[in-house]
Tab-separated table of C-alpha atoms in Angstrom:
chain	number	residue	atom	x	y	z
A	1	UNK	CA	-110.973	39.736	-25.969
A	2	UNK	CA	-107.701	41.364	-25.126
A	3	UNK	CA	-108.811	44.360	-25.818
A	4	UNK	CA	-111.832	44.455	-24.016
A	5	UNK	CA	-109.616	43.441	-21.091
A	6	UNK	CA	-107.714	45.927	-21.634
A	7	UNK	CA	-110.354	48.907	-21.548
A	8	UNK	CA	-111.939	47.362	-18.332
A	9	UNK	CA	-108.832	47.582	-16.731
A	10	UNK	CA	-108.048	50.931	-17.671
A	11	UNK	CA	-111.721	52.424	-17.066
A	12	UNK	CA	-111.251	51.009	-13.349
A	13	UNK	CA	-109.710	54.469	-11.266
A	14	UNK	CA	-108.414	52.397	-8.512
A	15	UNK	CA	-106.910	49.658	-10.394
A	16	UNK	CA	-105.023	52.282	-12.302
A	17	UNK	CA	-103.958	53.587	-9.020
A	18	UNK	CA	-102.737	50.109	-7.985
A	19	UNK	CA	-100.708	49.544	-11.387
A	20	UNK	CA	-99.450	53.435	-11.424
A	21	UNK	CA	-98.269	52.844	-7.892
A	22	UNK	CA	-96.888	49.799	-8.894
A	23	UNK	CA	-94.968	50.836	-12.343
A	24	UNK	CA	-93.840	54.183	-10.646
A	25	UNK	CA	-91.999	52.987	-7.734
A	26	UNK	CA	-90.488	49.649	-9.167
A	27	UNK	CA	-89.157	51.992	-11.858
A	28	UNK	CA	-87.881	54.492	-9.591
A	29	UNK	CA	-86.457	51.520	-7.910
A	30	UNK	CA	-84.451	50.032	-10.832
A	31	UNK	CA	-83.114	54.010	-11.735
A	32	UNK	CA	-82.284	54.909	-8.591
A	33	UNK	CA	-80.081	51.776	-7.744
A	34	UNK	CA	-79.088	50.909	-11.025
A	35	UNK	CA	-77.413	54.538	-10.919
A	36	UNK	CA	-76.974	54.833	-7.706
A	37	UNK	CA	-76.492	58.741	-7.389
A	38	UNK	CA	-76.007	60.595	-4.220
A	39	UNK	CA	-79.270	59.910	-1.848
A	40	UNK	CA	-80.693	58.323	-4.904
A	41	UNK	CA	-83.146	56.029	-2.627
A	42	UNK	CA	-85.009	59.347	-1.935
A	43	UNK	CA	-86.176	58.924	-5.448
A	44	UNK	CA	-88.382	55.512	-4.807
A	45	UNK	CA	-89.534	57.212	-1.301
A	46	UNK	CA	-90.858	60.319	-2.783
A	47	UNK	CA	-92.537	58.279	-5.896
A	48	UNK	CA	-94.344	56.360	-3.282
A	49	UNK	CA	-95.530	58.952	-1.081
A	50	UNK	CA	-96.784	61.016	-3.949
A	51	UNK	CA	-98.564	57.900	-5.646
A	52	UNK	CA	-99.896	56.341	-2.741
A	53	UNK	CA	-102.519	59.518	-2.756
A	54	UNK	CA	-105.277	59.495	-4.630
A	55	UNK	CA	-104.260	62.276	-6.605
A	56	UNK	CA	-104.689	63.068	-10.313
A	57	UNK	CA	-101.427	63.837	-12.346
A	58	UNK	CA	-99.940	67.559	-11.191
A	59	UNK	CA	-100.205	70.608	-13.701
A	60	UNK	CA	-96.991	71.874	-15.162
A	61	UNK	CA	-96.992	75.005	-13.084
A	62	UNK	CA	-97.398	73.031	-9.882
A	63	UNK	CA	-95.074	70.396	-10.152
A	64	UNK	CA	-92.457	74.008	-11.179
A	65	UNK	CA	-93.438	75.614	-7.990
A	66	UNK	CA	-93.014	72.329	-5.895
A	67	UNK	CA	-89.418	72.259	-7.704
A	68	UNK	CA	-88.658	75.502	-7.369
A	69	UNK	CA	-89.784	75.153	-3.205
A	70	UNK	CA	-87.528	72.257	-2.717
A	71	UNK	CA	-84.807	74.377	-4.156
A	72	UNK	CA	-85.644	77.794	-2.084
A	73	UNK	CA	-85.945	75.399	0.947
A	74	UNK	CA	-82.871	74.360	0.782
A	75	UNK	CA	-81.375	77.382	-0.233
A	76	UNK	CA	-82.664	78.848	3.284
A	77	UNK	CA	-81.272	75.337	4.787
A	78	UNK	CA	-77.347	76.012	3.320
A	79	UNK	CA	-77.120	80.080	4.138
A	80	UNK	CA	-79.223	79.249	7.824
A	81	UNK	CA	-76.181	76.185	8.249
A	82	UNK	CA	-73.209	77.476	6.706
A	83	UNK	CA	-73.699	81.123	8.098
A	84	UNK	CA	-75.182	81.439	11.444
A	85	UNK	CA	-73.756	78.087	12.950
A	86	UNK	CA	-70.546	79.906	12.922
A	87	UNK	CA	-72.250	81.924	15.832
A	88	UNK	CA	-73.836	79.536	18.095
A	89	UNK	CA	-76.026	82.276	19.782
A	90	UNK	CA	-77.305	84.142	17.492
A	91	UNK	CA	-78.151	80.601	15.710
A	92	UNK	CA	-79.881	79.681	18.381
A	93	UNK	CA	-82.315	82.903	18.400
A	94	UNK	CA	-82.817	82.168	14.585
A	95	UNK	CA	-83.305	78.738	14.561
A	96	UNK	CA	-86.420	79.850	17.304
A	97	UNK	CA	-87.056	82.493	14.576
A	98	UNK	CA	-86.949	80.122	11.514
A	99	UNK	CA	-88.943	77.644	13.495
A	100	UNK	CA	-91.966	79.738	14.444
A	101	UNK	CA	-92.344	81.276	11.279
A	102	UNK	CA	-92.622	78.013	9.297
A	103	UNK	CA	-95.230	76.753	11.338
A	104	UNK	CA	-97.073	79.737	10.908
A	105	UNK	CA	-96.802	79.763	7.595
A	106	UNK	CA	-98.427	76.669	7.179
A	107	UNK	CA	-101.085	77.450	9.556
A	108	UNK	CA	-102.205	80.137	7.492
A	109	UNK	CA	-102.217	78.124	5.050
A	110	UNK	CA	-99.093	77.639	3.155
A	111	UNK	CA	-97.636	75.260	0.942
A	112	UNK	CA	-97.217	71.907	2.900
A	113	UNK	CA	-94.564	70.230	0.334
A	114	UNK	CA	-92.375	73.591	1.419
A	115	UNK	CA	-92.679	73.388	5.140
A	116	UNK	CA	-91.349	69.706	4.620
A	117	UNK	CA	-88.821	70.271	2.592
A	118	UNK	CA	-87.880	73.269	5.093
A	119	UNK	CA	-88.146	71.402	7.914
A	120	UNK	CA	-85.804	68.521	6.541
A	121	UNK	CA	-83.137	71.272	5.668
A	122	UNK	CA	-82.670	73.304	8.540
A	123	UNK	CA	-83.110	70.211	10.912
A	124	UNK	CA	-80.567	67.922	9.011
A	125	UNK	CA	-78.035	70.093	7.152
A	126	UNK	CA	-76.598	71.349	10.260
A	127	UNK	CA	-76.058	68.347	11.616
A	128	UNK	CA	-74.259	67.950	8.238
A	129	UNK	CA	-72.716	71.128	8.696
A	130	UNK	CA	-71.449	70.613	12.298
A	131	UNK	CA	-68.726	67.741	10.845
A	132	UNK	CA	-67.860	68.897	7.130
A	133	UNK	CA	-69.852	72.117	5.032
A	134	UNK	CA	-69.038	70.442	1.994
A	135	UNK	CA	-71.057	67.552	2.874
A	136	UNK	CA	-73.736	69.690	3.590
A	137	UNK	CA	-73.829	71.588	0.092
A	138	UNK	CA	-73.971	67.856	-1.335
A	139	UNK	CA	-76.828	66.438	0.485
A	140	UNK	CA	-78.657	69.218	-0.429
A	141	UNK	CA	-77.545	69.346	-4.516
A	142	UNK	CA	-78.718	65.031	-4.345
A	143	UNK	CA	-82.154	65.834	-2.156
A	144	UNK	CA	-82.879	68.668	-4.663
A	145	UNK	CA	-81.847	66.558	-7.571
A	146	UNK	CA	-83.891	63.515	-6.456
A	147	UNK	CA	-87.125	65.121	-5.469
A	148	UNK	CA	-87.193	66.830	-9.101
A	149	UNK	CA	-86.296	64.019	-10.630
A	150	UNK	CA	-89.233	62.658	-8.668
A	151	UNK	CA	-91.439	65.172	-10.490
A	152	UNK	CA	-90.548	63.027	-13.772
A	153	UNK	CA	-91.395	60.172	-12.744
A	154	UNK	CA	-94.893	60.649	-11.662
A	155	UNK	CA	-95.918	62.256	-14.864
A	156	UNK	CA	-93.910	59.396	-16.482
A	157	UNK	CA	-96.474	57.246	-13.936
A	158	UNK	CA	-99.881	59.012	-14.926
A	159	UNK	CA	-98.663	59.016	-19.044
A	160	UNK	CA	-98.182	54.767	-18.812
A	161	UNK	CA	-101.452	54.611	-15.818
A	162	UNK	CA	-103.578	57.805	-16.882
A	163	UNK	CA	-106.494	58.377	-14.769
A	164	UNK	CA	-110.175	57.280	-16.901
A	165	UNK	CA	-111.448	61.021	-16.483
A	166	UNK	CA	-110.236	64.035	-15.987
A	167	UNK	CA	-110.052	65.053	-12.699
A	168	UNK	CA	-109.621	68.300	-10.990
A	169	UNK	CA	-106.723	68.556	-8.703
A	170	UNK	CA	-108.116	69.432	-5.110
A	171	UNK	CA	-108.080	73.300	-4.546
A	172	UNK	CA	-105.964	74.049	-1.445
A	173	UNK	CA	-107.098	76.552	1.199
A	174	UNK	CA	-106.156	80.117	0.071
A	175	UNK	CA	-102.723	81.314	1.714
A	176	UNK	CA	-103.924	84.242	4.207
A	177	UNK	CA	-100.701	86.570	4.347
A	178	UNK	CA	-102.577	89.395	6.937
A	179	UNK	CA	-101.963	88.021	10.809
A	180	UNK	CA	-103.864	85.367	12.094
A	181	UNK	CA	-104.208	85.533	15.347
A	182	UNK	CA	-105.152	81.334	15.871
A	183	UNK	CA	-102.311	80.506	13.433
A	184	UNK	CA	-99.647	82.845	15.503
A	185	UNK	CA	-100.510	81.139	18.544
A	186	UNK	CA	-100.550	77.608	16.956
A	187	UNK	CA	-97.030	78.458	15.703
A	188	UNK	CA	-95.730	78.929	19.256
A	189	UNK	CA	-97.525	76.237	20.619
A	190	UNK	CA	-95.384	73.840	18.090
A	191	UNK	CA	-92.006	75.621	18.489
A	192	UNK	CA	-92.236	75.668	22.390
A	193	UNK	CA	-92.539	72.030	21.997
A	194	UNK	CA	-89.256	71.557	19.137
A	195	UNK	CA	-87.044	74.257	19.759
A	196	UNK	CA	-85.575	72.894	22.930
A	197	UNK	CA	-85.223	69.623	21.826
A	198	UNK	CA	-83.471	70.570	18.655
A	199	UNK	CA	-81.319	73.469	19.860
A	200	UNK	CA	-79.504	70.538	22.271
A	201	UNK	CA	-79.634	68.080	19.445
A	202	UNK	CA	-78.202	70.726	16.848
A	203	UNK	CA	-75.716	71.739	19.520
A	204	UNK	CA	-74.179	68.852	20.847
A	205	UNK	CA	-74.155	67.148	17.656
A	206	UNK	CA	-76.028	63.930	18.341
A	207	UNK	CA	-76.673	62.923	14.935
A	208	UNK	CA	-77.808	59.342	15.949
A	209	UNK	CA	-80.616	60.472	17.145
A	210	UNK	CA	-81.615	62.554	14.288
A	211	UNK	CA	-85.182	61.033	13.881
A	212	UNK	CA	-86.038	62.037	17.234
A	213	UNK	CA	-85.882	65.444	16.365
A	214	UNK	CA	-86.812	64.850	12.476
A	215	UNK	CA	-90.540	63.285	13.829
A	216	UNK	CA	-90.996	65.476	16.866
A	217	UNK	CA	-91.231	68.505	14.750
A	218	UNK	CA	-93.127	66.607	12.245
A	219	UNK	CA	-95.672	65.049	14.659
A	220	UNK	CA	-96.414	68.573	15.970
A	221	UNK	CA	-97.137	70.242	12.773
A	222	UNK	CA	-100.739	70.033	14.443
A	223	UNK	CA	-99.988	71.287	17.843
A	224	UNK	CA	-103.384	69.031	19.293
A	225	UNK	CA	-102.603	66.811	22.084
A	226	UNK	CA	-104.679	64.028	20.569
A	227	UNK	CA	-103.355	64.643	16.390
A	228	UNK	CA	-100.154	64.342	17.840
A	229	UNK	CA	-100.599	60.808	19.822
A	230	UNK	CA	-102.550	60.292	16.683
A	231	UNK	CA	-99.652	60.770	14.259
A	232	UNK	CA	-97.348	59.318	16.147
A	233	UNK	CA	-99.034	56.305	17.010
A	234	UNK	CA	-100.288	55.950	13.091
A	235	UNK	CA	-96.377	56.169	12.262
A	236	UNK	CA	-95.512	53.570	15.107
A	237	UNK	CA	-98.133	51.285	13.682
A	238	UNK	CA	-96.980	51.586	10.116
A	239	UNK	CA	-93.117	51.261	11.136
A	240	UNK	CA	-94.037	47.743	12.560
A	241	UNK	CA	-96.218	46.584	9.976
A	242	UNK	CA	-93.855	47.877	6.862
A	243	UNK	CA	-90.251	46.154	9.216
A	244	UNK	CA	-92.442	42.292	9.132
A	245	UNK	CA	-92.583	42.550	5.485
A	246	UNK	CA	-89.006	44.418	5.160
A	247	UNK	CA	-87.512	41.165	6.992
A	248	UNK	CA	-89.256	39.306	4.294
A	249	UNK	CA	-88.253	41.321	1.685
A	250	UNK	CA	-84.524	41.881	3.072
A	251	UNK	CA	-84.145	37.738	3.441
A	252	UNK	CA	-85.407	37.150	0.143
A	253	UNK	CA	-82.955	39.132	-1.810
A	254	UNK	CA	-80.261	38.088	0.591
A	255	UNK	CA	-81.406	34.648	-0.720
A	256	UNK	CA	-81.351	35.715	-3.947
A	257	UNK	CA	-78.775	38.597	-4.476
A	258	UNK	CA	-79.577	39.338	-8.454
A	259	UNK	CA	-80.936	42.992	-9.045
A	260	UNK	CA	-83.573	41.761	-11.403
A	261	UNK	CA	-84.673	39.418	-8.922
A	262	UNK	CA	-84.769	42.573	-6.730
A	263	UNK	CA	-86.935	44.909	-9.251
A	264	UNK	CA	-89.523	41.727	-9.557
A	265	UNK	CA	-89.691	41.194	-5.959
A	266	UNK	CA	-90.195	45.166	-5.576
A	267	UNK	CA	-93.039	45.147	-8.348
A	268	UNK	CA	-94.744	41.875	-6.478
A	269	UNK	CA	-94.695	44.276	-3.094
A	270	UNK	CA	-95.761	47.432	-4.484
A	271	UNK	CA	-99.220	45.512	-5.779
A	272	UNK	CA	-99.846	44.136	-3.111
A	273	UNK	CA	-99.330	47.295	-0.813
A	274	UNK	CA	-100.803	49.525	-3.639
A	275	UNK	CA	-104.212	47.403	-3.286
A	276	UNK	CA	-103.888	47.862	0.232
A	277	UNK	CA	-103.630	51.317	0.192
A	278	UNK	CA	-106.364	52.128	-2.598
A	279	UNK	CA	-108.846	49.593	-0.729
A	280	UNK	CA	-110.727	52.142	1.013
A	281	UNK	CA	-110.284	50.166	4.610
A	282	UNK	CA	-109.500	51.412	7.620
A	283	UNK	CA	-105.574	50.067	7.607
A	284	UNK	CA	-104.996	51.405	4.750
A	285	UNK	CA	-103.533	54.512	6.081
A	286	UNK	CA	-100.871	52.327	7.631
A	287	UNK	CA	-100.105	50.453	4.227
A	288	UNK	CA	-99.385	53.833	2.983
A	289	UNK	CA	-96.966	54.819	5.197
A	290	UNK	CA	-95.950	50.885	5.887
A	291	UNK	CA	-94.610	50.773	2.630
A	292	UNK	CA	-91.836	54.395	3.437
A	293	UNK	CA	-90.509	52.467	6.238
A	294	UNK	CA	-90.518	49.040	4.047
A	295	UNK	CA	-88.111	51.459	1.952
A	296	UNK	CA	-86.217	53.410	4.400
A	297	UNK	CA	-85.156	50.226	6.387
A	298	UNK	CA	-84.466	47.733	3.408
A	299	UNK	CA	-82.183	50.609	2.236
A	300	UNK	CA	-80.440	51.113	5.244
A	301	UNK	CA	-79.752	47.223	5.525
A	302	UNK	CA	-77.777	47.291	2.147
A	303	UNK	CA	-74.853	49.287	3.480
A	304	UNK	CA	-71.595	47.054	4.559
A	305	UNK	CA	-72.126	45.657	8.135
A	306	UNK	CA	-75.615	46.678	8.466
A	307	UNK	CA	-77.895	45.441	11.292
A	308	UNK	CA	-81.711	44.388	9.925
A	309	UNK	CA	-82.457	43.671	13.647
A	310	UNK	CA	-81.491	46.758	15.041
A	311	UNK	CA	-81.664	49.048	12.459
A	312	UNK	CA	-86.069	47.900	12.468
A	313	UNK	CA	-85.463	48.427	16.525
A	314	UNK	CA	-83.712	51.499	16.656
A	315	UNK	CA	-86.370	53.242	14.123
A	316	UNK	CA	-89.410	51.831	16.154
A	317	UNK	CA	-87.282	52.787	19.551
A	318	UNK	CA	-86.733	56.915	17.848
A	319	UNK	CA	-90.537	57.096	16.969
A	320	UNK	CA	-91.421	55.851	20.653
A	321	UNK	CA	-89.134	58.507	21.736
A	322	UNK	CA	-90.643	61.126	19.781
A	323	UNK	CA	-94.336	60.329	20.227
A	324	UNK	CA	-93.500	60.042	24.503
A	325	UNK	CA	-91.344	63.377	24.041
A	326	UNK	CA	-94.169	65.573	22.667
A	327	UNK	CA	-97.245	64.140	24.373
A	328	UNK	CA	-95.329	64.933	27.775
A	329	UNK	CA	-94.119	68.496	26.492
A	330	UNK	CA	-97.714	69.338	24.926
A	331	UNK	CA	-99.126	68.516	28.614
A	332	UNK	CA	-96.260	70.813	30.320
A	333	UNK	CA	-96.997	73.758	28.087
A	334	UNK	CA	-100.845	73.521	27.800
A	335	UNK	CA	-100.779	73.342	31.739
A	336	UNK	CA	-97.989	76.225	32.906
A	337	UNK	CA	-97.600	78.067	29.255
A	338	UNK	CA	-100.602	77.932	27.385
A	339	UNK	CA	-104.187	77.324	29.708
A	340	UNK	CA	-106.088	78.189	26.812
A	341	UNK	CA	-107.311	75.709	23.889
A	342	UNK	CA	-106.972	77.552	20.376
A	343	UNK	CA	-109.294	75.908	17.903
A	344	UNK	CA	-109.160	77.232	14.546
């Protein structure tokens, strides 16, 4: 009987999903904090945004190349930071430069996970930079660390929860390296819209309101009025939903301050989100990224003197911010820069 169980469970794909999600980020979870490494909750964060897609386990030469773009990425993020913000003008010109040409990239069809991982290092690690450069060389040694270390854990995740048949993985559009005229024009759409709001955040140091920047450039990665109110109200929604069950979560372990009380509560939250997110409905796109912010705000209410209230208010306050910043500078440009709609 247990054994029949056993097969039904593990010949149904989206129950495997559910339990892979589960397993992969409650045991990301216990390494990560039992550890505790430099930025070791990015560990848990990547495992769920990688598992929450219903992907099939990554081939070895993939999940190389992903590790070997994180560490190129940043690479570009420490030499960009630690060289050219010594001169603030010629910085500036790059940091149009850098900005353009990364959107284009990926408009012609370039590696997504890179053009993240980009983005993330040439927005944050002069910020970094701008107080201490050794700081800066260490966030970017525990980001690389953590998101190959992430690598591990999701083949750990598909050996434990393997999918019932082989599937392929989905064949990505093939990277056009001659000029693209659409894609060029895409690219300056999105960097008209960042660059200014980046070169005075970058400048002037105002690291609180690093998100701002962080989702503005994120939101426009599809320079479309409408995909980027869409984006930013999807991340909105899923901020709100993922902070009501955060202040559950954060008040229960406050409650109950034992870390294996922590991993069971985390494994009790991860299946319910992960059958959320695998159920096919139409808020399940919000579970997905519900469950990041669940993350990102029950680990910034661990540090000493933390704020649940108003670090949930501030985050939902930044994303408001960003979403009103772009759908206002997307109306400027389209009307006095750029008449024309490109459609690719």
């Amino acid at each position: 009987m247990n054994s029949l169980f056993i097969s039904k469970l593990y010949a149904d794909v989206n129950t495997m999903r559910v339990l892979r999600f589960a397993f992969g980020v409650t045991f990301a979870c216990g390494l990560a904090y039992g550890i505790n490494w430099p930025l070791a909750f990015l560990l848990p964060v990547f495992t769920a945004l990688i598992l929450a897609m219903p992907l099939p386990k990554p081939s070895l030469r993939a999940s190389l190349q992903n590790m070997m773009s994180t560490l190129f990425a940043f690479a570009i993020g420490l030499v960009f930071s630690l060289f050219f913000l010594q001169f603030p003008l010629a910085y500036l010109v790059m940091l149009a430069l850098v900005l353009f040409h990364l959107y284009y990239y990926l408009n012609r069809g370039g590696s997504f996970w890179f053009t993240l991982m980009a983005m993330i290092a040439i927005l944050v690690l002069p910020m970094i930079a701008n107080s201490h450069e050794g700081l800066a060389v260490s966030f970017s040694a525990g980001f690389v660390y953590s998101s190959w270390l992430t690598i591990a854990m999701i083949w750990l995740a598909h050996f434990v929860f393997p999918d019932p048949e082989f599937t392929q993985f989905p064949v990505k559009p093939k990277y056009n390296k001659a000029y693209v005229d659409v894609a060029a024009k895409l690219a300056l759409k999105s960097t008209l819209v960042v660059y200014p709001i980046t070169a005075v955040f970058i400048t002037y140091g105002l690291s609180d309101y690093l998100l701002v920047m962080i989702f503005s450039a994120l939101f426009i990665l599809k320079p479309d009025l409408t995909q980027g109110k869409e984006a930013g109200k999807n991340s909105l929604i899923s901020t709100v939903l993922g902070g009501v069950f955060a202040w559950l979560f954060y008040w229960l372990i406050v409650a109950v301050p034992q870390f294996h009380f922590y991993l069971l509560l985390m494994l009790a939250t991860t299946l319910f989100f992960g059958r959320n997110i695998f159920s096919g409905s139409a808020m399940a796109k919000y579970y997905s990224s519900g469950f990041i912010a669940l993350l990102v705000v029950v680990n910034s209410s661990m540090a000493a003197d933390a704020n649940f209230n108003a670090i949930l208010a501030q985050r939902i306050l930044l994303i408001t911010t960003a979403i009103v910043y772009i759908v206002c500078a997307l109306k400027v440009i389209e009307r006095y820069f750029l008449r024309h709609e490109y459609k690719t």
